[in-house]
């Protein structure tokens, strides 16, 4: 399994999202939603291209203050890498952030 994709919530202000711009997975992965402030709702969405090779366990998540929620993402790498966008929405649309996600097969030089 790939390393988790870490998402920091409410670190600087209410509904703020901090996440890397790019993420590469070589199979199933976890999106870790870590809340540094008030409890909030988070919506995750995979675009059409990414949905061809990945599937979210659930789209809507409630994250308590100080909690971390691990969201499972099933991913099935193809012979060619597939890239798309993961959308992270907080505050019922008050903030939207996108992550470029690529799902690719693990190669021998990448290690276990």
PDB file of N, CA, C and O in Angstrom, residues 61-110:
ATOM      1  N   UNK A  61     -17.403  13.063   5.048  1.00  0.00           N
ATOM      2  CA  UNK A  61     -16.777  12.673   6.315  1.00  0.00           C
ATOM      3  C   UNK A  61     -16.922  13.791   7.336  1.00  0.00           C
ATOM      4  O   UNK A  61     -16.754  14.967   6.998  1.00  0.00           O
ATOM      5  N   UNK A  62     -17.215  13.407   8.561  1.00  0.00           N
ATOM      6  CA  UNK A  62     -17.264  14.349   9.675  1.00  0.00           C
ATOM      7  C   UNK A  62     -16.009  14.119  10.485  1.00  0.00           C
ATOM      8  O   UNK A  62     -15.723  12.992  10.907  1.00  0.00           O
ATOM      9  N   UNK A  63     -15.226  15.192  10.695  1.00  0.00           N
ATOM     10  CA  UNK A  63     -13.962  15.072  11.411  1.00  0.00           C
ATOM     11  C   UNK A  63     -14.050  15.917  12.679  1.00  0.00           C
ATOM     12  O   UNK A  63     -14.153  17.141  12.618  1.00  0.00           O
ATOM     13  N   UNK A  64     -14.023  15.257  13.820  1.00  0.00           N
ATOM     14  CA  UNK A  64     -14.089  15.932  15.114  1.00  0.00           C
ATOM     15  C   UNK A  64     -12.842  16.785  15.342  1.00  0.00           C
ATOM     16  O   UNK A  64     -11.791  16.536  14.742  1.00  0.00           O
ATOM     17  N   UNK A  65     -12.941  17.748  16.239  1.00  0.00           N
ATOM     18  CA  UNK A  65     -11.806  18.572  16.628  1.00  0.00           C
ATOM     19  C   UNK A  65     -10.680  17.683  17.150  1.00  0.00           C
ATOM     20  O   UNK A  65     -10.904  16.794  17.975  1.00  0.00           O
ATOM     21  N   UNK A  66      -9.466  17.849  16.622  1.00  0.00           N
ATOM     22  CA  UNK A  66      -8.307  17.090  17.073  1.00  0.00           C
ATOM     23  C   UNK A  66      -8.248  15.656  16.582  1.00  0.00           C
ATOM     24  O   UNK A  66      -7.350  14.908  16.949  1.00  0.00           O
ATOM     25  N   UNK A  67      -9.176  15.252  15.747  1.00  0.00           N
ATOM     26  CA  UNK A  67      -9.240  13.859  15.284  1.00  0.00           C
ATOM     27  C   UNK A  67      -8.604  13.692  13.910  1.00  0.00           C
ATOM     28  O   UNK A  67      -8.433  14.651  13.163  1.00  0.00           O
ATOM     29  N   UNK A  68      -8.267  12.445  13.602  1.00  0.00           N
ATOM     30  CA  UNK A  68      -7.814  12.062  12.271  1.00  0.00           C
ATOM     31  C   UNK A  68      -8.728  10.964  11.761  1.00  0.00           C
ATOM     32  O   UNK A  68      -8.969   9.977  12.461  1.00  0.00           O
ATOM     33  N   UNK A  69      -9.235  11.156  10.561  1.00  0.00           N
ATOM     34  CA  UNK A  69     -10.088  10.162   9.912  1.00  0.00           C
ATOM     35  C   UNK A  69      -9.325   9.604   8.718  1.00  0.00           C
ATOM     36  O   UNK A  69      -8.818  10.360   7.893  1.00  0.00           O
ATOM     37  N   UNK A  70      -9.227   8.273   8.657  1.00  0.00           N
ATOM     38  CA  UNK A  70      -8.543   7.601   7.543  1.00  0.00           C
ATOM     39  C   UNK A  70      -9.584   7.135   6.537  1.00  0.00           C
ATOM     40  O   UNK A  70     -10.468   6.339   6.868  1.00  0.00           O
ATOM     41  N   UNK A  71      -9.498   7.655   5.311  1.00  0.00           N
ATOM     42  CA  UNK A  71     -10.437   7.305   4.249  1.00  0.00           C
ATOM     43  C   UNK A  71      -9.729   6.379   3.265  1.00  0.00           C
ATOM     44  O   UNK A  71      -8.721   6.751   2.668  1.00  0.00           O
ATOM     45  N   UNK A  72     -10.266   5.191   3.086  1.00  0.00           N
ATOM     46  CA  UNK A  72      -9.686   4.210   2.182  1.00  0.00           C
ATOM     47  C   UNK A  72     -10.030   4.552   0.731  1.00  0.00           C
ATOM     48  O   UNK A  72     -11.179   4.873   0.431  1.00  0.00           O
ATOM     49  N   UNK A  73      -9.017   4.460  -0.134  1.00  0.00           N
ATOM     50  CA  UNK A  73      -9.221   4.637  -1.560  1.00  0.00           C
ATOM     51  C   UNK A  73      -8.708   3.382  -2.249  1.00  0.00           C
ATOM     52  O   UNK A  73      -7.521   3.065  -2.168  1.00  0.00           O
ATOM     53  N   UNK A  74      -9.603   2.645  -2.871  1.00  0.00           N
ATOM     54  CA  UNK A  74      -9.198   1.484  -3.645  1.00  0.00           C
ATOM     55  C   UNK A  74      -8.613   1.968  -4.962  1.00  0.00           C
ATOM     56  O   UNK A  74      -9.149   2.880  -5.583  1.00  0.00           O
ATOM     57  N   UNK A  75      -7.495   1.395  -5.364  1.00  0.00           N
ATOM     58  CA  UNK A  75      -6.881   1.801  -6.633  1.00  0.00           C
ATOM     59  C   UNK A  75      -6.330   0.577  -7.333  1.00  0.00           C
ATOM     60  O   UNK A  75      -5.716  -0.284  -6.704  1.00  0.00           O
ATOM     61  N   UNK A  76      -6.551   0.510  -8.641  1.00  0.00           N
ATOM     62  CA  UNK A  76      -6.116  -0.616  -9.455  1.00  0.00           C
ATOM     63  C   UNK A  76      -5.231  -0.086 -10.576  1.00  0.00           C
ATOM     64  O   UNK A  76      -5.741   0.331 -11.622  1.00  0.00           O
ATOM     65  N   UNK A  77      -3.894  -0.092 -10.364  1.00  0.00           N
ATOM     66  CA  UNK A  77      -2.993   0.435 -11.393  1.00  0.00           C
ATOM     67  C   UNK A  77      -3.150  -0.301 -12.717  1.00  0.00           C
ATOM     68  O   UNK A  77      -3.391  -1.507 -12.750  1.00  0.00           O
ATOM     69  N   UNK A  78      -3.023   0.453 -13.801  1.00  0.00           N
ATOM     70  CA  UNK A  78      -3.091  -0.095 -15.148  1.00  0.00           C
ATOM     71  C   UNK A  78      -1.666  -0.168 -15.713  1.00  0.00           C
ATOM     72  O   UNK A  78      -0.713   0.254 -15.074  1.00  0.00           O
ATOM     73  N   UNK A  79      -1.522  -0.667 -16.943  1.00  0.00           N
ATOM     74  CA  UNK A  79      -0.197  -0.762 -17.556  1.00  0.00           C
ATOM     75  C   UNK A  79       0.397   0.624 -17.808  1.00  0.00           C
ATOM     76  O   UNK A  79       1.609   0.789 -17.802  1.00  0.00           O
ATOM     77  N   UNK A  80      -0.448   1.619 -17.993  1.00  0.00           N
ATOM     78  CA  UNK A  80      -0.006   3.016 -18.151  1.00  0.00           C
ATOM     79  C   UNK A  80      -0.523   3.826 -16.963  1.00  0.00           C
ATOM     80  O   UNK A  80      -1.633   3.585 -16.486  1.00  0.00           O
ATOM     81  N   UNK A  81       0.266   4.792 -16.467  1.00  0.00           N
ATOM     82  CA  UNK A  81      -0.217   5.638 -15.370  1.00  0.00           C
ATOM     83  C   UNK A  81      -1.502   6.373 -15.742  1.00  0.00           C
ATOM     84  O   UNK A  81      -1.689   6.753 -16.898  1.00  0.00           O
ATOM     85  N   UNK A  82      -2.371   6.550 -14.761  1.00  0.00           N
ATOM     86  CA  UNK A  82      -3.603   7.309 -14.942  1.00  0.00           C
ATOM     87  C   UNK A  82      -3.582   8.455 -13.936  1.00  0.00           C
ATOM     88  O   UNK A  82      -3.359   8.239 -12.748  1.00  0.00           O
ATOM     89  N   UNK A  83      -3.788   9.671 -14.425  1.00  0.00           N
ATOM     90  CA  UNK A  83      -3.784  10.849 -13.557  1.00  0.00           C
ATOM     91  C   UNK A  83      -5.143  11.532 -13.588  1.00  0.00           C
ATOM     92  O   UNK A  83      -5.849  11.509 -14.592  1.00  0.00           O
ATOM     93  N   UNK A  84      -5.477  12.125 -12.466  1.00  0.00           N
ATOM     94  CA  UNK A  84      -6.717  12.874 -12.346  1.00  0.00           C
ATOM     95  C   UNK A  84      -6.663  13.728 -11.106  1.00  0.00           C
ATOM     96  O   UNK A  84      -5.600  13.914 -10.506  1.00  0.00           O
ATOM     97  N   UNK A  85      -7.806  14.251 -10.718  1.00  0.00           N
ATOM     98  CA  UNK A  85      -7.854  15.166  -9.582  1.00  0.00           C
ATOM     99  C   UNK A  85      -8.737  14.619  -8.465  1.00  0.00           C
ATOM    100  O   UNK A  85      -9.818  14.094  -8.710  1.00  0.00           O
ATOM    101  N   UNK A  86      -8.228  14.768  -7.246  1.00  0.00           N
ATOM    102  CA  UNK A  86      -9.001  14.530  -6.040  1.00  0.00           C
ATOM    103  C   UNK A  86      -9.423  15.900  -5.531  1.00  0.00           C
ATOM    104  O   UNK A  86      -8.577  16.763  -5.302  1.00  0.00           O
ATOM    105  N   UNK A  87     -10.720  16.111  -5.389  1.00  0.00           N
ATOM    106  CA  UNK A  87     -11.235  17.381  -4.884  1.00  0.00           C
ATOM    107  C   UNK A  87     -11.530  17.226  -3.397  1.00  0.00           C
ATOM    108  O   UNK A  87     -12.165  16.259  -2.981  1.00  0.00           O
ATOM    109  N   UNK A  88     -11.062  18.208  -2.602  1.00  0.00           N
ATOM    110  CA  UNK A  88     -11.306  18.243  -1.162  1.00  0.00           C
ATOM    111  C   UNK A  88     -12.105  19.510  -0.888  1.00  0.00           C
ATOM    112  O   UNK A  88     -11.639  20.613  -1.147  1.00  0.00           O
ATOM    113  N   UNK A  89     -13.330  19.339  -0.375  1.00  0.00           N
ATOM    114  CA  UNK A  89     -14.223  20.470  -0.131  1.00  0.00           C
ATOM    115  C   UNK A  89     -14.558  20.517   1.358  1.00  0.00           C
ATOM    116  O   UNK A  89     -14.925  19.504   1.944  1.00  0.00           O
ATOM    117  N   UNK A  90     -14.429  21.717   1.944  1.00  0.00           N
ATOM    118  CA  UNK A  90     -14.769  21.890   3.356  1.00  0.00           C
ATOM    119  C   UNK A  90     -15.822  22.985   3.495  1.00  0.00           C
ATOM    120  O   UNK A  90     -16.020  23.795   2.592  1.00  0.00           O
ATOM    121  N   UNK A  91     -16.476  23.003   4.640  1.00  0.00           N
ATOM    122  CA  UNK A  91     -17.446  24.047   4.932  1.00  0.00           C
ATOM    123  C   UNK A  91     -18.567  24.138   3.925  1.00  0.00           C
ATOM    124  O   UNK A  91     -18.993  25.230   3.584  1.00  0.00           O
ATOM    125  N   UNK A  92     -19.019  22.981   3.430  1.00  0.00           N
ATOM    126  CA  UNK A  92     -20.119  22.932   2.465  1.00  0.00           C
ATOM    127  C   UNK A  92     -19.848  23.833   1.257  1.00  0.00           C
ATOM    128  O   UNK A  92     -20.727  24.549   0.783  1.00  0.00           O
ATOM    129  N   UNK A  93     -18.585  23.806   0.796  1.00  0.00           N
ATOM    130  CA  UNK A  93     -18.225  24.543  -0.400  1.00  0.00           C
ATOM    131  C   UNK A  93     -17.492  25.843  -0.145  1.00  0.00           C
ATOM    132  O   UNK A  93     -17.104  26.528  -1.095  1.00  0.00           O
ATOM    133  N   UNK A  94     -17.252  26.206   1.109  1.00  0.00           N
ATOM    134  CA  UNK A  94     -16.570  27.472   1.379  1.00  0.00           C
ATOM    135  C   UNK A  94     -15.102  27.426   0.946  1.00  0.00           C
ATOM    136  O   UNK A  94     -14.530  28.456   0.619  1.00  0.00           O
ATOM    137  N   UNK A  95     -14.503  26.239   0.933  1.00  0.00           N
ATOM    138  CA  UNK A  95     -13.133  26.105   0.431  1.00  0.00           C
ATOM    139  C   UNK A  95     -13.021  24.804  -0.367  1.00  0.00           C
ATOM    140  O   UNK A  95     -13.495  23.755   0.062  1.00  0.00           O
ATOM    141  N   UNK A  96     -12.384  24.891  -1.535  1.00  0.00           N
ATOM    142  CA  UNK A  96     -12.164  23.733  -2.402  1.00  0.00           C
ATOM    143  C   UNK A  96     -10.700  23.695  -2.795  1.00  0.00           C
ATOM    144  O   UNK A  96     -10.140  24.701  -3.208  1.00  0.00           O
ATOM    145  N   UNK A  97     -10.084  22.523  -2.652  1.00  0.00           N
ATOM    146  CA  UNK A  97      -8.684  22.317  -3.000  1.00  0.00           C
ATOM    147  C   UNK A  97      -8.595  21.068  -3.864  1.00  0.00           C
ATOM    148  O   UNK A  97      -9.333  20.103  -3.652  1.00  0.00           O
ATOM    149  N   UNK A  98      -7.677  21.079  -4.838  1.00  0.00           N
ATOM    150  CA  UNK A  98      -7.488  19.935  -5.725  1.00  0.00           C
ATOM    151  C   UNK A  98      -6.092  19.367  -5.552  1.00  0.00           C
ATOM    152  O   UNK A  98      -5.124  20.111  -5.386  1.00  0.00           O
ATOM    153  N   UNK A  99      -5.994  18.036  -5.631  1.00  0.00           N
ATOM    154  CA  UNK A  99      -4.716  17.334  -5.606  1.00  0.00           C
ATOM    155  C   UNK A  99      -4.599  16.560  -6.913  1.00  0.00           C
ATOM    156  O   UNK A  99      -5.524  15.825  -7.284  1.00  0.00           O
ATOM    157  N   UNK A 100      -3.480  16.714  -7.618  1.00  0.00           N
ATOM    158  CA  UNK A 100      -3.211  15.908  -8.808  1.00  0.00           C
ATOM    159  C   UNK A 100      -2.743  14.535  -8.341  1.00  0.00           C
ATOM    160  O   UNK A 100      -1.705  14.431  -7.679  1.00  0.00           O
ATOM    161  N   UNK A 101      -3.516  13.502  -8.640  1.00  0.00           N
ATOM    162  CA  UNK A 101      -3.209  12.136  -8.211  1.00  0.00           C
ATOM    163  C   UNK A 101      -2.895  11.291  -9.431  1.00  0.00           C
ATOM    164  O   UNK A 101      -3.631  11.318 -10.420  1.00  0.00           O
ATOM    165  N   UNK A 102      -1.796  10.538  -9.350  1.00  0.00           N
ATOM    166  CA  UNK A 102      -1.430   9.590 -10.397  1.00  0.00           C
ATOM    167  C   UNK A 102      -1.392   8.196  -9.784  1.00  0.00           C
ATOM    168  O   UNK A 102      -0.791   7.993  -8.723  1.00  0.00           O
ATOM    169  N   UNK A 103      -2.050   7.259 -10.438  1.00  0.00           N
ATOM    170  CA  UNK A 103      -2.015   5.848 -10.029  1.00  0.00           C
ATOM    171  C   UNK A 103      -1.197   5.123 -11.083  1.00  0.00           C
ATOM    172  O   UNK A 103      -1.522   5.167 -12.270  1.00  0.00           O
ATOM    173  N   UNK A 104      -0.113   4.492 -10.638  1.00  0.00           N
ATOM    174  CA  UNK A 104       0.777   3.793 -11.567  1.00  0.00           C
ATOM    175  C   UNK A 104       1.232   2.480 -10.963  1.00  0.00           C
ATOM    176  O   UNK A 104       1.203   2.306  -9.746  1.00  0.00           O
ATOM    177  N   UNK A 105       1.647   1.575 -11.831  1.00  0.00           N
ATOM    178  CA  UNK A 105       2.153   0.293 -11.358  1.00  0.00           C
ATOM    179  C   UNK A 105       3.476   0.478 -10.649  1.00  0.00           C
ATOM    180  O   UNK A 105       4.266   1.349 -11.022  1.00  0.00           O
ATOM    181  N   UNK A 106       3.696  -0.325  -9.635  1.00  0.00           N
ATOM    182  CA  UNK A 106       4.973  -0.307  -8.926  1.00  0.00           C
ATOM    183  C   UNK A 106       6.031  -0.945  -9.815  1.00  0.00           C
ATOM    184  O   UNK A 106       5.780  -1.974 -10.442  1.00  0.00           O
ATOM    185  N   UNK A 107       7.176  -0.310  -9.910  1.00  0.00           N
ATOM    186  CA  UNK A 107       8.273  -0.878 -10.676  1.00  0.00           C
ATOM    187  C   UNK A 107       9.347  -1.376  -9.727  1.00  0.00           C
ATOM    188  O   UNK A 107       9.394  -0.962  -8.559  1.00  0.00           O
ATOM    189  N   UNK A 108      10.194  -2.251 -10.198  1.00  0.00           N
ATOM    190  CA  UNK A 108      11.217  -2.886  -9.370  1.00  0.00           C
ATOM    191  C   UNK A 108      12.114  -1.870  -8.677  1.00  0.00           C
ATOM    192  O   UNK A 108      12.525  -2.070  -7.525  1.00  0.00           O
ATOM    193  N   UNK A 109      12.445  -0.754  -9.329  1.00  0.00           N
ATOM    194  CA  UNK A 109      13.358   0.216  -8.729  1.00  0.00           C
ATOM    195  C   UNK A 109      12.698   1.089  -7.664  1.00  0.00           C
ATOM    196  O   UNK A 109      13.372   1.836  -6.985  1.00  0.00           O
ATOM    197  N   UNK A 110      11.388   0.981  -7.460  1.00  0.00           N
ATOM    198  CA  UNK A 110      10.715   1.757  -6.425  1.00  0.00           C
ATOM    199  C   UNK A 110      10.722   1.052  -5.077  1.00  0.00           C
ATOM    200  O   UNK A 110      10.354   1.619  -4.081  1.00  0.00           O
TER     201      UNK A 110
END
